[in-house]
Amino acid sequence: MKPISHVAGRAIPFGRKNVDTDVIIPAHWLKTITREGLGKGAFEAVKKEEGNVFENPEFSGAPILIAGDNFGCGSSREHAAWALLDMGITSVIAPSFSDIFSGNAFKNGILTVALPQEAIDRLMEVAQTDPIDIDLETQTVTTRFQDRYSFEIDPFRKHCLLGGLDEVGLTMAQGDAIAAHEAKARDALPFLAKTPATT
């Protein structure tokens, strides 16, 4: 996955509370075997609403989504994170997230930022006309109007996101340690190394 240290640009001022994963990506889109194209199905029902923010060309390509409380609740489908990525979202700001969604987002390189409702309200206002800046290194969200909000993030998740390390990447980074362990095991139990493979 791609490293994330800084996300800046327009933010989609969605703001809706209790958005479940079926709203993010409806079930009939789950038949695909690839992640590509899921962005077209993201928020499909919402996009049918008159004047919805997702159809506003002003927010086309925005890398940030501002949502309401309990974002990503419902079923545990990882497709929700895939759909957000495919539509260009690399960070979601909300007061709170479903634990499962937050985990899926992290594993796919999406930064979830939890801020108090007061900060969300202000960012929703700013997002109508101006960009927002998220700095993972300093764990801050800022605007050109001198707004500054600090957020918490698990140190391990921060390390992985900054380094672009998914589960495969983390394993590969331990290649030398794994090789050393295997060598030590062969020395300690040489008979295992000489045992012919069975079919």
Short mmCIF file of C-alpha atoms in Angstrom, two decimals, residues 174-187:
data_model
loop_
_atom_site.label_atom_id
_atom_site.label_comp_id
_atom_site.label_asym_id
_atom_site.label_seq_id
_atom_site.Cartn_x
_atom_site.Cartn_y
_atom_site.Cartn_z
CA GLN A 174 11.26 -9.10 8.99
CA GLY A 175 12.94 -11.19 6.28
CA ASP A 176 16.36 -11.28 7.94
CA ALA A 177 14.91 -12.19 11.34
CA ILE A 178 12.79 -14.96 9.78
CA ALA A 179 15.80 -16.36 7.89
CA ALA A 180 17.89 -16.30 11.08
CA HIS A 181 15.15 -18.12 12.99
CA GLU A 182 14.88 -20.77 10.28
CA ALA A 183 18.64 -21.29 10.29
CA LYS A 184 18.65 -21.62 14.09
CA ALA A 185 15.80 -24.13 13.93
CA ARG A 186 17.67 -26.22 11.34
CA ASP A 187 20.78 -26.26 13.55
#
